[in-house]
PDB file of C-alpha atoms and ligand atoms in Angstrom:
ATOM      1  CA  MET A 762      -6.855 273.412 -33.140  1.00 42.00           C
ATOM      2  CA  GLN A 763      -9.285 274.226 -30.375  1.00 47.00           C
ATOM      3  CA  TYR A 764      -6.368 273.999 -27.974  1.00 52.00           C
ATOM      4  CA  ALA A 765      -4.295 276.380 -30.034  1.00 52.00           C
ATOM      5  CA  VAL A 766      -7.100 278.926 -30.162  1.00 51.00           C
ATOM      6  CA  ASN A 767      -7.667 278.709 -26.419  1.00 53.00           C
ATOM      7  CA  ALA A 768      -3.971 278.995 -25.660  1.00 53.00           C
ATOM      8  CA  ALA A 769      -3.681 282.052 -27.892  1.00 53.00           C
ATOM      9  CA  ALA A 770      -6.705 283.616 -26.249  1.00 54.00           C
ATOM     10  CA  ALA A 771      -5.349 282.909 -22.771  1.00 54.00           C
ATOM     11  CA  LEU A 772      -2.052 284.561 -23.658  1.00 52.00           C
ATOM     12  CA  LEU A 773      -3.844 287.543 -25.099  1.00 54.00           C
ATOM     13  CA  VAL A 774      -6.016 287.946 -22.010  1.00 53.00           C
ATOM     14  CA  ALA A 775      -2.963 287.661 -19.802  1.00 53.00           C
ATOM     15  CA  ALA A 776      -1.055 290.224 -21.855  1.00 51.00           C
ATOM     16  CA  MET A 777      -4.006 292.570 -21.796  1.00 54.00           C
ATOM     17  CA  ALA A 778      -4.651 292.202 -18.115  1.00 51.00           C
ATOM     18  CA  ALA A 779      -0.988 292.931 -17.502  1.00 48.00           C
ATOM     19  CA  GLY A 780      -0.686 295.883 -19.840  1.00 48.00           C
ATOM     20  CA  PHE A 781      -3.980 297.668 -20.078  1.00 51.00           C
ATOM     21  CA  ALA A 782      -4.825 298.295 -16.493  1.00 45.00           C
ATOM     22  CA  GLN A 783      -2.309 301.131 -16.436  1.00 45.00           C
ATOM     23  CA  ALA A 784      -4.754 303.469 -18.100  1.00 44.00           C
ATOM     24  CA  GLN A 785      -7.272 303.085 -15.309  1.00 43.00           C
ATOM     25  CA  THR A 786      -7.780 304.724 -11.987  1.00 46.00           C
ATOM     26  CA  PRO A 787      -7.773 301.819  -9.556  1.00 45.00           C
ATOM     27  CA  PRO A 788     -11.245 300.239  -9.672  1.00 45.00           C
ATOM     28  CA  LEU A 789     -10.862 297.860  -6.772  1.00 55.00           C
ATOM     29  CA  SER A 790     -14.269 296.295  -7.113  1.00 78.00           C
ATOM     30  CA  LEU A 791     -16.822 295.972  -9.876  1.00 91.00           C
ATOM     31  CA  VAL A 792     -20.025 297.949 -10.150  1.00 94.00           C
ATOM     32  CA  PRO A 793     -22.735 295.317  -9.624  1.00 93.00           C
ATOM     33  CA  TYR A 794     -24.770 294.433 -12.709  1.00 96.00           C
ATOM     34  CA  VAL A 795     -27.669 292.185 -13.641  1.00 96.00           C
ATOM     35  CA  VAL A 796     -27.672 289.950 -16.728  1.00 96.00           C
ATOM     36  CA  ALA A 797     -31.167 289.270 -18.051  1.00 96.00           C
ATOM     37  CA  GLY A 798     -32.369 288.220 -21.480  1.00 95.00           C
ATOM     38  CA  GLY A 799     -28.914 288.400 -23.089  1.00 96.00           C
ATOM     39  CA  SER A 800     -28.438 291.960 -21.938  1.00 97.00           C
ATOM     40  CA  ILE A 801     -27.184 294.225 -19.143  1.00 98.00           C
ATOM     41  CA  GLU A 802     -29.789 296.976 -19.285  1.00 98.00           C
ATOM     42  CA  LYS A 803     -28.519 299.341 -16.614  1.00 98.00           C
ATOM     43  CA  PRO A 804     -25.449 301.465 -17.481  1.00 98.00           C
ATOM     44  CA  LEU A 805     -22.395 300.757 -15.305  1.00 98.00           C
ATOM     45  CA  ALA A 806     -21.352 304.418 -15.148  1.00 98.00           C
ATOM     46  CA  ALA A 807     -22.223 307.888 -16.452  1.00 98.00           C
ATOM     47  CA  PRO A 808     -23.449 308.074 -20.073  1.00 98.00           C
ATOM     48  CA  GLY A 809     -20.673 307.073 -22.456  1.00 98.00           C
ATOM     49  CA  ASN A 810     -18.703 309.567 -24.515  1.00 98.00           C
ATOM     50  CA  VAL A 811     -18.652 308.672 -28.214  1.00 98.00           C
ATOM     51  CA  GLN A 812     -15.218 310.211 -28.999  1.00 98.00           C
ATOM     52  CA  ARG A 813     -13.589 308.575 -26.002  1.00 98.00           C
ATOM     53  CA  GLY A 814     -15.154 305.256 -26.921  1.00 98.00           C
ATOM     54  CA  GLN A 815     -13.803 305.447 -30.463  1.00 97.00           C
ATOM     55  CA  ALA A 816     -10.333 306.269 -29.155  1.00 97.00           C
ATOM     56  CA  ILE A 817     -10.390 303.298 -26.761  1.00 98.00           C
ATOM     57  CA  VAL A 818     -11.494 300.823 -29.436  1.00 98.00           C
ATOM     58  CA  LEU A 819      -8.971 302.075 -32.008  1.00 97.00           C
ATOM     59  CA  ASP A 820      -6.067 302.078 -29.538  1.00 96.00           C
ATOM     60  CA  LYS A 821      -4.650 298.598 -29.989  1.00 93.00           C
ATOM     61  CA  SER A 822      -2.449 298.764 -26.921  1.00 92.00           C
ATOM     62  CA  LEU A 823      -5.326 299.874 -24.718  1.00 94.00           C
ATOM     63  CA  SER A 824      -8.137 297.552 -25.837  1.00 95.00           C
ATOM     64  CA  SER A 825      -6.827 295.118 -28.498  1.00 96.00           C
ATOM     65  CA  CYS A 826     -10.291 295.110 -30.157  1.00 98.00           C
ATOM     66  CA  VAL A 827      -8.737 295.660 -33.585  1.00 97.00           C
ATOM     67  CA  LEU A 828      -6.455 292.644 -33.232  1.00 97.00           C
ATOM     68  CA  CYS A 829      -9.621 290.599 -33.870  1.00 97.00           C
ATOM     69  CA  HIS A 830     -12.243 292.983 -35.325  1.00 98.00           C
ATOM     70  CA  VAL A 831     -12.327 295.318 -38.303  1.00 97.00           C
ATOM     71  CA  VAL A 832     -13.990 298.616 -37.341  1.00 97.00           C
ATOM     72  CA  PRO A 833     -14.682 301.724 -39.453  1.00 94.00           C
ATOM     73  CA  ASP A 834     -11.524 303.832 -39.170  1.00 93.00           C
ATOM     74  CA  PRO A 835     -10.768 307.033 -41.102  1.00 87.00           C
ATOM     75  CA  GLU A 836      -7.038 306.265 -40.947  1.00 90.00           C
ATOM     76  CA  HIS A 837      -7.330 302.744 -42.412  1.00 87.00           C
ATOM     77  CA  ARG A 838      -5.044 301.070 -39.932  1.00 89.00           C
ATOM     78  CA  PRO A 839      -4.395 297.346 -40.390  1.00 93.00           C
ATOM     79  CA  MET A 840      -6.763 295.213 -38.310  1.00 96.00           C
ATOM     80  CA  GLY A 841      -7.403 291.557 -37.591  1.00 96.00           C
ATOM     81  CA  ASN A 842     -10.415 289.738 -38.981  1.00 94.00           C
ATOM     82  CA  ILE A 843     -10.805 286.608 -36.871  1.00 96.00           C
ATOM     83  CA  ALA A 844     -13.994 288.104 -35.372  1.00 97.00           C
ATOM     84  CA  PRO A 845     -17.099 289.643 -36.996  1.00 96.00           C
ATOM     85  CA  PRO A 846     -16.607 293.158 -38.466  1.00 96.00           C
ATOM     86  CA  LEU A 847     -18.175 295.730 -36.151  1.00 97.00           C
ATOM     87  CA  ALA A 848     -19.569 297.978 -38.886  1.00 97.00           C
ATOM     88  CA  GLY A 849     -23.351 297.829 -38.509  1.00 97.00           C
ATOM     89  CA  VAL A 850     -23.207 296.457 -34.978  1.00 98.00           C
ATOM     90  CA  GLY A 851     -25.050 299.553 -33.736  1.00 98.00           C
ATOM     91  CA  ALA A 852     -28.040 298.517 -35.833  1.00 98.00           C
ATOM     92  CA  ARG A 853     -27.885 294.857 -34.761  1.00 97.00           C
ATOM     93  CA  LEU A 854     -27.459 295.182 -31.003  1.00 98.00           C
ATOM     94  CA  SER A 855     -29.050 297.291 -28.265  1.00 98.00           C
ATOM     95  CA  ALA A 856     -26.974 299.151 -25.674  1.00 98.00           C
ATOM     96  CA  GLY A 857     -27.683 296.411 -23.132  1.00 98.00           C
ATOM     97  CA  GLN A 858     -26.664 293.621 -25.518  1.00 98.00           C
ATOM     98  CA  MET A 859     -23.471 295.522 -26.396  1.00 98.00           C
ATOM     99  CA  ARG A 860     -22.686 296.082 -22.695  1.00 98.00           C
ATOM    100  CA  LEU A 861     -23.004 292.368 -21.906  1.00 98.00           C
ATOM    101  CA  ARG A 862     -20.626 291.426 -24.748  1.00 98.00           C
ATOM    102  CA  LEU A 863     -17.991 293.871 -23.534  1.00 98.00           C
ATOM    103  CA  VAL A 864     -18.379 293.011 -19.851  1.00 98.00           C
ATOM    104  CA  ASP A 865     -17.980 289.251 -20.373  1.00 97.00           C
ATOM    105  CA  SER A 866     -18.777 287.609 -23.687  1.00 97.00           C
ATOM    106  CA  THR A 867     -18.399 284.159 -22.107  1.00 96.00           C
ATOM    107  CA  LEU A 868     -21.732 284.788 -20.364  1.00 95.00           C
ATOM    108  CA  LEU A 869     -23.277 284.337 -23.843  1.00 95.00           C
ATOM    109  CA  ASN A 870     -20.865 281.847 -25.378  1.00 95.00           C
ATOM    110  CA  ALA A 871     -18.732 279.809 -22.989  1.00 95.00           C
ATOM    111  CA  HIS A 872     -16.151 279.236 -25.734  1.00 96.00           C
ATOM    112  CA  SER A 873     -15.836 282.875 -26.752  1.00 96.00           C
ATOM    113  CA  ILE A 874     -12.231 283.952 -27.309  1.00 96.00           C
ATOM    114  CA  MET A 875     -13.187 287.595 -26.782  1.00 97.00           C
ATOM    115  CA  PRO A 876     -11.577 288.803 -23.533  1.00 95.00           C
ATOM    116  CA  PRO A 877     -13.921 289.627 -20.631  1.00 96.00           C
ATOM    117  CA  TYR A 878     -13.275 293.370 -20.287  1.00 96.00           C
ATOM    118  CA  TYR A 879     -15.139 293.824 -17.015  1.00 96.00           C
ATOM    119  CA  ARG A 880     -14.471 290.698 -14.999  1.00 93.00           C
ATOM    120  CA  VAL A 881     -11.981 289.946 -12.263  1.00 89.00           C
ATOM    121  CA  GLU A 882     -12.466 286.236 -11.557  1.00 83.00           C
ATOM    122  CA  GLY A 883     -11.215 283.365 -13.654  1.00 79.00           C
ATOM    123  CA  LEU A 884      -8.476 285.305 -15.453  1.00 77.00           C
ATOM    124  CA  HIS A 885      -5.243 283.377 -15.889  1.00 77.00           C
ATOM    125  CA  GLN A 886      -1.639 284.476 -15.484  1.00 78.00           C
ATOM    126  CA  VAL A 887      -2.458 287.968 -14.283  1.00 79.00           C
ATOM    127  CA  ALA A 888       0.536 289.886 -12.928  1.00 80.00           C
ATOM    128  CA  PRO A 889       0.160 290.449  -9.154  1.00 82.00           C
ATOM    129  CA  ALA A 890      -0.161 294.230  -9.507  1.00 78.00           C
ATOM    130  CA  TRP A 891      -3.305 293.844 -11.638  1.00 77.00           C
ATOM    131  CA  ARG A 892      -5.080 291.037  -9.808  1.00 80.00           C
ATOM    132  CA  GLY A 893      -8.591 291.973  -8.785  1.00 81.00           C
ATOM    133  CA  LYS A 894      -8.863 294.702 -11.434  1.00 86.00           C
ATOM    134  CA  PRO A 895     -10.881 294.472 -14.632  1.00 92.00           C
ATOM    135  CA  ILE A 896      -9.215 295.223 -17.990  1.00 93.00           C
ATOM    136  CA  MET A 897     -11.492 298.250 -18.488  1.00 96.00           C
ATOM    137  CA  SER A 898     -13.193 300.594 -16.051  1.00 95.00           C
ATOM    138  CA  ALA A 899     -16.984 300.865 -15.926  1.00 97.00           C
ATOM    139  CA  GLN A 900     -16.731 304.255 -17.646  1.00 98.00           C
ATOM    140  CA  GLN A 901     -14.541 302.858 -20.439  1.00 98.00           C
ATOM    141  CA  ILE A 902     -17.171 300.150 -21.048  1.00 98.00           C
ATOM    142  CA  GLU A 903     -19.883 302.836 -21.340  1.00 98.00           C
ATOM    143  CA  ASP A 904     -17.719 304.953 -23.657  1.00 98.00           C
ATOM    144  CA  MET A 905     -17.191 301.979 -25.986  1.00 98.00           C
ATOM    145  CA  VAL A 906     -20.910 301.128 -25.921  1.00 98.00           C
ATOM    146  CA  ALA A 907     -21.711 304.743 -26.907  1.00 98.00           C
ATOM    147  CA  TRP A 908     -19.396 304.630 -29.939  1.00 98.00           C
ATOM    148  CA  LEU A 909     -20.384 301.120 -31.050  1.00 98.00           C
ATOM    149  CA  LEU A 910     -24.042 302.206 -31.081  1.00 98.00           C
ATOM    150  CA  THR A 911     -23.165 304.854 -33.704  1.00 98.00           C
ATOM    151  CA  LEU A 912     -21.926 302.135 -36.123  1.00 98.00           C
ATOM    152  CA  LYS A 913     -25.205 301.711 -38.003  1.00 97.00           C
ATOM    153  CA  GLU A 914     -23.829 301.212 -41.525  1.00 95.00           C
ATOM    154  CA  PRO A 915     -23.048 297.610 -42.568  1.00 91.00           C
ATOM    155  CA  PRO A 916     -19.506 296.808 -43.781  1.00 84.00           C
ATOM    156  CA  ARG A 917     -18.746 297.947 -47.324  1.00 78.00           C
TER     157      ARG A 917
HETATM  158  C1  HEC B1329      -9.340 287.752 -29.162  1.00 60.19           C
HETATM  159  C2  HEC B1329     -10.245 288.307 -30.180  1.00 60.19           C
HETATM  160  C3  HEC B1329     -11.210 289.416 -29.766  1.00 60.19           C
HETATM  161  C4  HEC B1329     -10.917 290.613 -29.159  1.00 60.19           C
HETATM  162  C5  HEC B1329      -9.576 291.122 -28.668  1.00 60.19           C
HETATM  163  C6  HEC B1329     -12.179 291.327 -29.093  1.00 60.19           C
HETATM  164  N1  HEC B1329     -13.193 290.588 -29.622  1.00 60.19           N
HETATM  165 FE1  HEC B1329     -15.122 291.153 -29.844  1.00 60.19          FE
HETATM  166  N2  HEC B1329     -15.609 289.317 -30.530  1.00 60.19           N
HETATM  167  C7  HEC B1329     -14.702 288.313 -30.819  1.00 60.19           C
HETATM  168  C8  HEC B1329     -15.427 287.173 -31.368  1.00 60.19           C
HETATM  169  C9  HEC B1329     -14.796 285.859 -31.814  1.00 60.19           C
HETATM  170  C10 HEC B1329     -16.798 287.540 -31.416  1.00 60.19           C
HETATM  171  C11 HEC B1329     -17.976 286.687 -31.932  1.00 60.19           C
HETATM  172  C12 HEC B1329     -18.826 286.209 -30.790  1.00 60.19           C
HETATM  173  C13 HEC B1329     -18.085 285.307 -29.846  1.00 60.19           C
HETATM  174  O1  HEC B1329     -17.412 284.348 -30.315  1.00 60.19           O
HETATM  175  O2  HEC B1329     -18.131 285.564 -28.656  1.00 60.19           O
HETATM  176  C14 HEC B1329     -16.856 288.889 -30.882  1.00 60.19           C
HETATM  177  C15 HEC B1329     -18.046 289.617 -30.772  1.00 60.19           C
HETATM  178  C16 HEC B1329     -18.101 290.970 -30.502  1.00 60.19           C
HETATM  179  C17 HEC B1329     -19.309 291.768 -30.570  1.00 60.19           C
HETATM  180  C18 HEC B1329     -20.676 291.284 -31.008  1.00 60.19           C
HETATM  181  C19 HEC B1329     -20.705 291.401 -32.524  1.00 60.19           C
HETATM  182  C20 HEC B1329     -22.006 290.986 -33.165  1.00 60.19           C
HETATM  183  O3  HEC B1329     -22.200 291.291 -34.345  1.00 60.19           O
HETATM  184  O4  HEC B1329     -22.823 290.341 -32.500  1.00 60.19           O
HETATM  185  C21 HEC B1329     -18.967 293.051 -30.228  1.00 60.19           C
HETATM  186  C22 HEC B1329     -19.862 294.267 -30.156  1.00 60.19           C
HETATM  187  C23 HEC B1329     -17.542 293.035 -29.951  1.00 60.19           C
HETATM  188  N3  HEC B1329     -17.057 291.756 -30.126  1.00 60.19           N
HETATM  189  C24 HEC B1329     -16.818 294.151 -29.586  1.00 60.19           C
HETATM  190  C25 HEC B1329     -15.478 294.110 -29.198  1.00 60.19           C
HETATM  191  C26 HEC B1329     -14.768 295.246 -28.667  1.00 60.19           C
HETATM  192  C27 HEC B1329     -15.336 296.655 -28.547  1.00 60.19           C
HETATM  193  C28 HEC B1329     -13.523 294.809 -28.333  1.00 60.19           C
HETATM  194  C29 HEC B1329     -12.416 295.567 -27.608  1.00 60.19           C
HETATM  195  C30 HEC B1329     -12.817 296.206 -26.368  1.00 60.19           C
HETATM  196  C31 HEC B1329     -13.445 293.397 -28.702  1.00 60.19           C
HETATM  197  N4  HEC B1329     -14.647 293.019 -29.212  1.00 60.19           N
HETATM  198  C32 HEC B1329     -12.312 292.596 -28.557  1.00 60.19           C
HETATM  199  C33 HEC B1329     -13.336 288.366 -30.636  1.00 60.19           C
HETATM  200  C34 HEC B1329     -12.639 289.408 -30.038  1.00 60.19           C
END
């Protein structure tokens, strides 16, 4: 079972790395960041934009978040529920804790199936055109952090 989960996650990461990078301007290297106390305190880019962040998270083909997570969505699209619902996450986590989870959740939990959205090493089966590029840009990470922080209400 563990194998099946890992294989599915690897395929998903590969598919995402292949497909999602199109939306980015070419970020050829990562903005350096420091992980301390379960958090990345310093923003990776300019302050995030809440509306853009919501659009990124809700766009399945861009981020795939909603394949695994249920998030508050006025249009009630179908979503996956293999991961914790994100309603209320803005009350549970700080900006820095949120940033770390989006950048690379395996830094917190080595077995996490959540894709590392801002990592370039250790990705498998990445198409040559996208090697060396993270799934999301630094600004897209900040935009998502900004929106997630607005989700203060617990799931209903
Ligand atoms: C392949 C499934 C998967 C995808 C895709 C995914 N996640 Fe996750 N996510 C998880 C799992 C599982 C957890 C629970 C912690 C862990 O196992 O790492 C998690 C944890 C989180 C947490 C912490 C929640 C908490 O209450 O502590 C946040 C925030 C989060 N994800 C946001 C996102 C966002 C935003 C996206 C899209 C950019 C995303 N996730 C994509 C599976 C996924």
